[in-house]
Amino acid sequence: MSEYIRNQILGIADNFKALASMAGDIEQVARICTDTLKSGNKIMFCGNGGSAADSQHLAAELVGRYKLNRPAMNALALTVDTSILTAVGNDYGYETVFSRQLEGVGRPGDLLVGLSTSGNSRNIVLAMELARRMGVRTVALTGRGGGEMKEVAEFCIAVPSDATNNIQEMHIAVGHLVCELVEREIYGG
């Protein structure tokens, strides 16, 4: 069992070494987030399952704090309101749970960040298509290849893995880096 654990950890380390080659892409997403917040707009996150949890996590880092004690930043996760999710899912279909919310709270200049390990989550793809029509910027965090989200998002970081757990590990690392860069750019430190 120890050998298995060791090999898993080394595999994770290899994934992160490959992710380092995407530093420029991560910087670009941090700039998009910073520009969104500096212009008085908000960042909205969405995802399913573990990616929903990551969406909430990243929104919390911006509203609360990541490393710096500073004012709250304008961010929210579209994954948290069970009444909206279940009502929209029941009345309109699960594929609309994010686009329906976006229609209500999104404004031109806002940013929608969609997290999906496959890049093919229909509810996120539909939200990104609507976002583009509304003048809401879009960033996708996906696994290798990017799936359909790569085609509809303004910008996509397709992390170098096909394994769901490894993709999610890299998504949260990318998200943490972005949060830190945004904090530093807006509030110093």
Coordinates of C-alpha atoms in Angstrom, one line a residue:
M1 CA 0.0 0.0 0.0
S2 CA 2.8 2.4 0.8
E3 CA 4.3 1.9 -2.7
Y4 CA 0.8 2.8 -4.2
I5 CA 0.6 5.9 -2.1
R6 CA 4.1 6.9 -3.1
N7 CA 3.3 6.4 -6.8
Q8 CA 0.1 8.4 -6.5
I9 CA 1.9 11.4 -4.9
L10 CA 4.7 11.3 -7.5
G11 CA 2.0 11.3 -10.2
I12 CA 0.4 14.3 -8.6
A13 CA 3.8 16.0 -8.5
D14 CA 4.2 15.3 -12.3
N15 CA 0.8 16.8 -13.0
F16 CA 1.8 20.0 -11.2
K17 CA 5.1 20.2 -13.1
A18 CA 3.2 20.0 -16.3
L19 CA 0.8 22.7 -15.0
A20 CA 3.7 25.0 -14.5
S21 CA 4.0 25.4 -18.3
M22 CA 0.6 27.1 -18.1
A23 CA 1.9 30.0 -16.0
G24 CA 1.1 32.5 -18.8
D25 CA -2.5 31.3 -19.1
I26 CA -3.0 31.5 -15.3
E27 CA -1.6 35.1 -15.4
Q28 CA -4.1 36.0 -18.1
V29 CA -7.0 34.6 -16.1
A30 CA -5.8 36.6 -13.1
R31 CA -5.7 39.8 -15.2
I32 CA -9.3 39.1 -16.5
C33 CA -10.5 38.6 -12.9
T34 CA -8.6 41.7 -11.7
D35 CA -10.0 43.9 -14.6
T36 CA -13.5 42.6 -13.8
L37 CA -13.3 43.6 -10.2
K38 CA -11.5 46.9 -10.7
S39 CA -14.3 47.9 -13.1
G40 CA -16.9 47.4 -10.4
N41 CA -18.2 44.1 -11.8
K42 CA -18.5 40.7 -10.2
I43 CA -17.1 37.2 -10.7
M44 CA -19.6 34.3 -10.8
F45 CA -18.5 30.7 -10.5
C46 CA -20.3 27.5 -11.5
G47 CA -19.7 23.8 -11.6
N48 CA -21.2 20.4 -10.8
G49 CA -20.3 18.0 -8.0
G50 CA -16.7 18.5 -6.8
S51 CA -16.5 21.5 -9.2
A52 CA -19.5 23.0 -7.5
A53 CA -17.6 22.7 -4.2
D54 CA -14.5 24.3 -5.9
S55 CA -16.8 27.1 -7.2
Q56 CA -17.9 27.9 -3.7
H57 CA -14.4 27.6 -2.3
L58 CA -13.0 30.2 -4.8
A59 CA -15.9 32.6 -4.3
A60 CA -15.3 32.4 -0.6
E61 CA -11.6 33.2 -1.0
L62 CA -12.5 36.4 -2.9
V63 CA -15.4 37.5 -0.6
G64 CA -13.6 36.5 2.6
R65 CA -9.9 36.6 2.1
Y66 CA -7.2 34.5 0.6
K67 CA -4.0 35.7 2.3
L68 CA -4.5 39.4 2.8
N69 CA -6.9 41.2 5.2
R70 CA -8.7 43.5 2.8
P71 CA -12.2 44.5 1.8
A72 CA -14.5 41.8 0.4
M73 CA -14.4 41.3 -3.4
N74 CA -17.6 40.9 -5.5
A75 CA -17.8 37.2 -6.2
L76 CA -20.5 34.5 -5.8
A77 CA -21.1 30.8 -6.6
L78 CA -24.2 30.0 -8.6
T79 CA -24.1 26.5 -7.0
V80 CA -25.3 27.4 -3.5
D81 CA -29.0 28.3 -3.5
T82 CA -30.9 24.9 -3.2
S83 CA -34.3 26.6 -3.7
I84 CA -33.2 28.2 -7.0
L85 CA -31.4 25.0 -8.2
T86 CA -34.3 22.7 -7.4
A87 CA -37.0 25.1 -8.7
V88 CA -35.2 25.8 -12.0
G89 CA -34.2 22.2 -12.4
N90 CA -37.8 21.1 -11.8
D91 CA -39.5 23.8 -13.9
Y92 CA -37.0 24.3 -16.7
G93 CA -34.6 21.3 -16.6
Y94 CA -31.3 20.9 -14.9
E95 CA -29.4 22.1 -17.9
T96 CA -30.7 25.6 -17.2
V97 CA -29.8 25.9 -13.5
F98 CA -26.9 28.2 -14.2
S99 CA -28.1 30.1 -17.3
R100 CA -31.3 31.0 -15.5
Q101 CA -29.4 32.5 -12.6
L102 CA -27.0 34.3 -14.9
E103 CA -30.0 35.8 -16.7
G104 CA -31.2 37.3 -13.4
V105 CA -27.9 38.5 -11.8
G106 CA -25.4 38.8 -14.7
R107 CA -24.6 42.2 -16.1
P108 CA -22.3 43.2 -19.0
G109 CA -18.7 43.4 -17.8
D110 CA -19.2 40.6 -15.2
L111 CA -17.2 37.4 -15.5
L112 CA -18.5 33.8 -15.4
V113 CA -16.0 31.1 -14.5
G114 CA -17.1 27.6 -15.3
L115 CA -15.4 24.6 -13.8
S116 CA -15.8 21.2 -15.5
T117 CA -13.4 18.2 -15.5
S118 CA -14.8 17.1 -18.9
G119 CA -15.5 20.5 -20.3
N120 CA -18.8 19.2 -21.6
S121 CA -21.2 20.0 -18.7
R122 CA -24.3 21.0 -20.6
N123 CA -25.5 23.4 -17.9
I124 CA -22.2 25.3 -17.9
V125 CA -22.0 25.3 -21.7
L126 CA -25.5 26.9 -21.9
A127 CA -24.6 29.4 -19.3
M128 CA -21.4 30.4 -21.2
E129 CA -23.3 30.8 -24.4
L130 CA -25.8 33.1 -22.7
A131 CA -23.0 35.0 -21.0
R132 CA -21.4 35.8 -24.3
R133 CA -24.8 37.1 -25.7
M134 CA -25.2 39.2 -22.5
G135 CA -21.7 40.8 -22.6
V136 CA -20.5 38.7 -19.6
R137 CA -16.9 37.5 -20.1
T138 CA -16.2 33.8 -19.7
V139 CA -13.4 31.6 -18.4
A140 CA -13.4 27.8 -18.5
L141 CA -11.3 25.6 -16.2
T142 CA -11.4 22.1 -17.7
G143 CA -9.4 18.9 -18.1
R144 CA -7.1 18.1 -21.1
G145 CA -8.6 19.1 -24.4
G146 CA -11.2 21.5 -22.9
G147 CA -14.3 19.8 -24.4
E148 CA -17.1 21.9 -25.7
M149 CA -16.4 24.7 -23.1
K150 CA -13.1 25.4 -24.9
E151 CA -15.2 26.4 -27.9
V152 CA -17.7 28.7 -26.1
A153 CA -15.5 30.3 -23.5
E154 CA -13.5 33.4 -24.2
F155 CA -10.6 31.9 -22.4
C156 CA -9.9 28.3 -21.3
I157 CA -7.4 26.7 -19.0
A158 CA -7.4 23.0 -19.9
V159 CA -5.2 21.4 -17.3
P160 CA -2.9 18.6 -18.4
S161 CA -4.8 15.5 -17.1
D162 CA -7.7 13.2 -18.0
A163 CA -8.3 11.9 -14.4
T164 CA -11.2 13.7 -12.6
N165 CA -9.4 13.8 -9.2
N166 CA -6.2 15.2 -10.7
I167 CA -8.1 17.8 -12.7
Q168 CA -9.8 19.0 -9.6
E169 CA -6.6 19.2 -7.7
M170 CA -5.1 21.4 -10.4
H171 CA -8.3 23.5 -10.7
I172 CA -8.1 24.5 -7.0
A173 CA -4.4 25.2 -7.3
V174 CA -5.0 27.4 -10.4
G175 CA -7.9 29.1 -8.5
H176 CA -5.7 29.8 -5.4
L177 CA -3.0 31.3 -7.6
V178 CA -5.5 33.5 -9.3
C179 CA -7.0 34.6 -6.0
E180 CA -3.5 35.5 -4.7
L181 CA -2.6 37.4 -7.9
V182 CA -5.9 39.3 -7.8
E183 CA -5.4 40.3 -4.1
R184 CA -1.9 41.4 -4.7
E185 CA -2.8 43.5 -7.8
I186 CA -5.8 45.2 -6.2
Y187 CA -4.6 45.5 -2.6
G188 CA -0.8 45.1 -2.7
G189 CA 1.1 42.7 -0.6

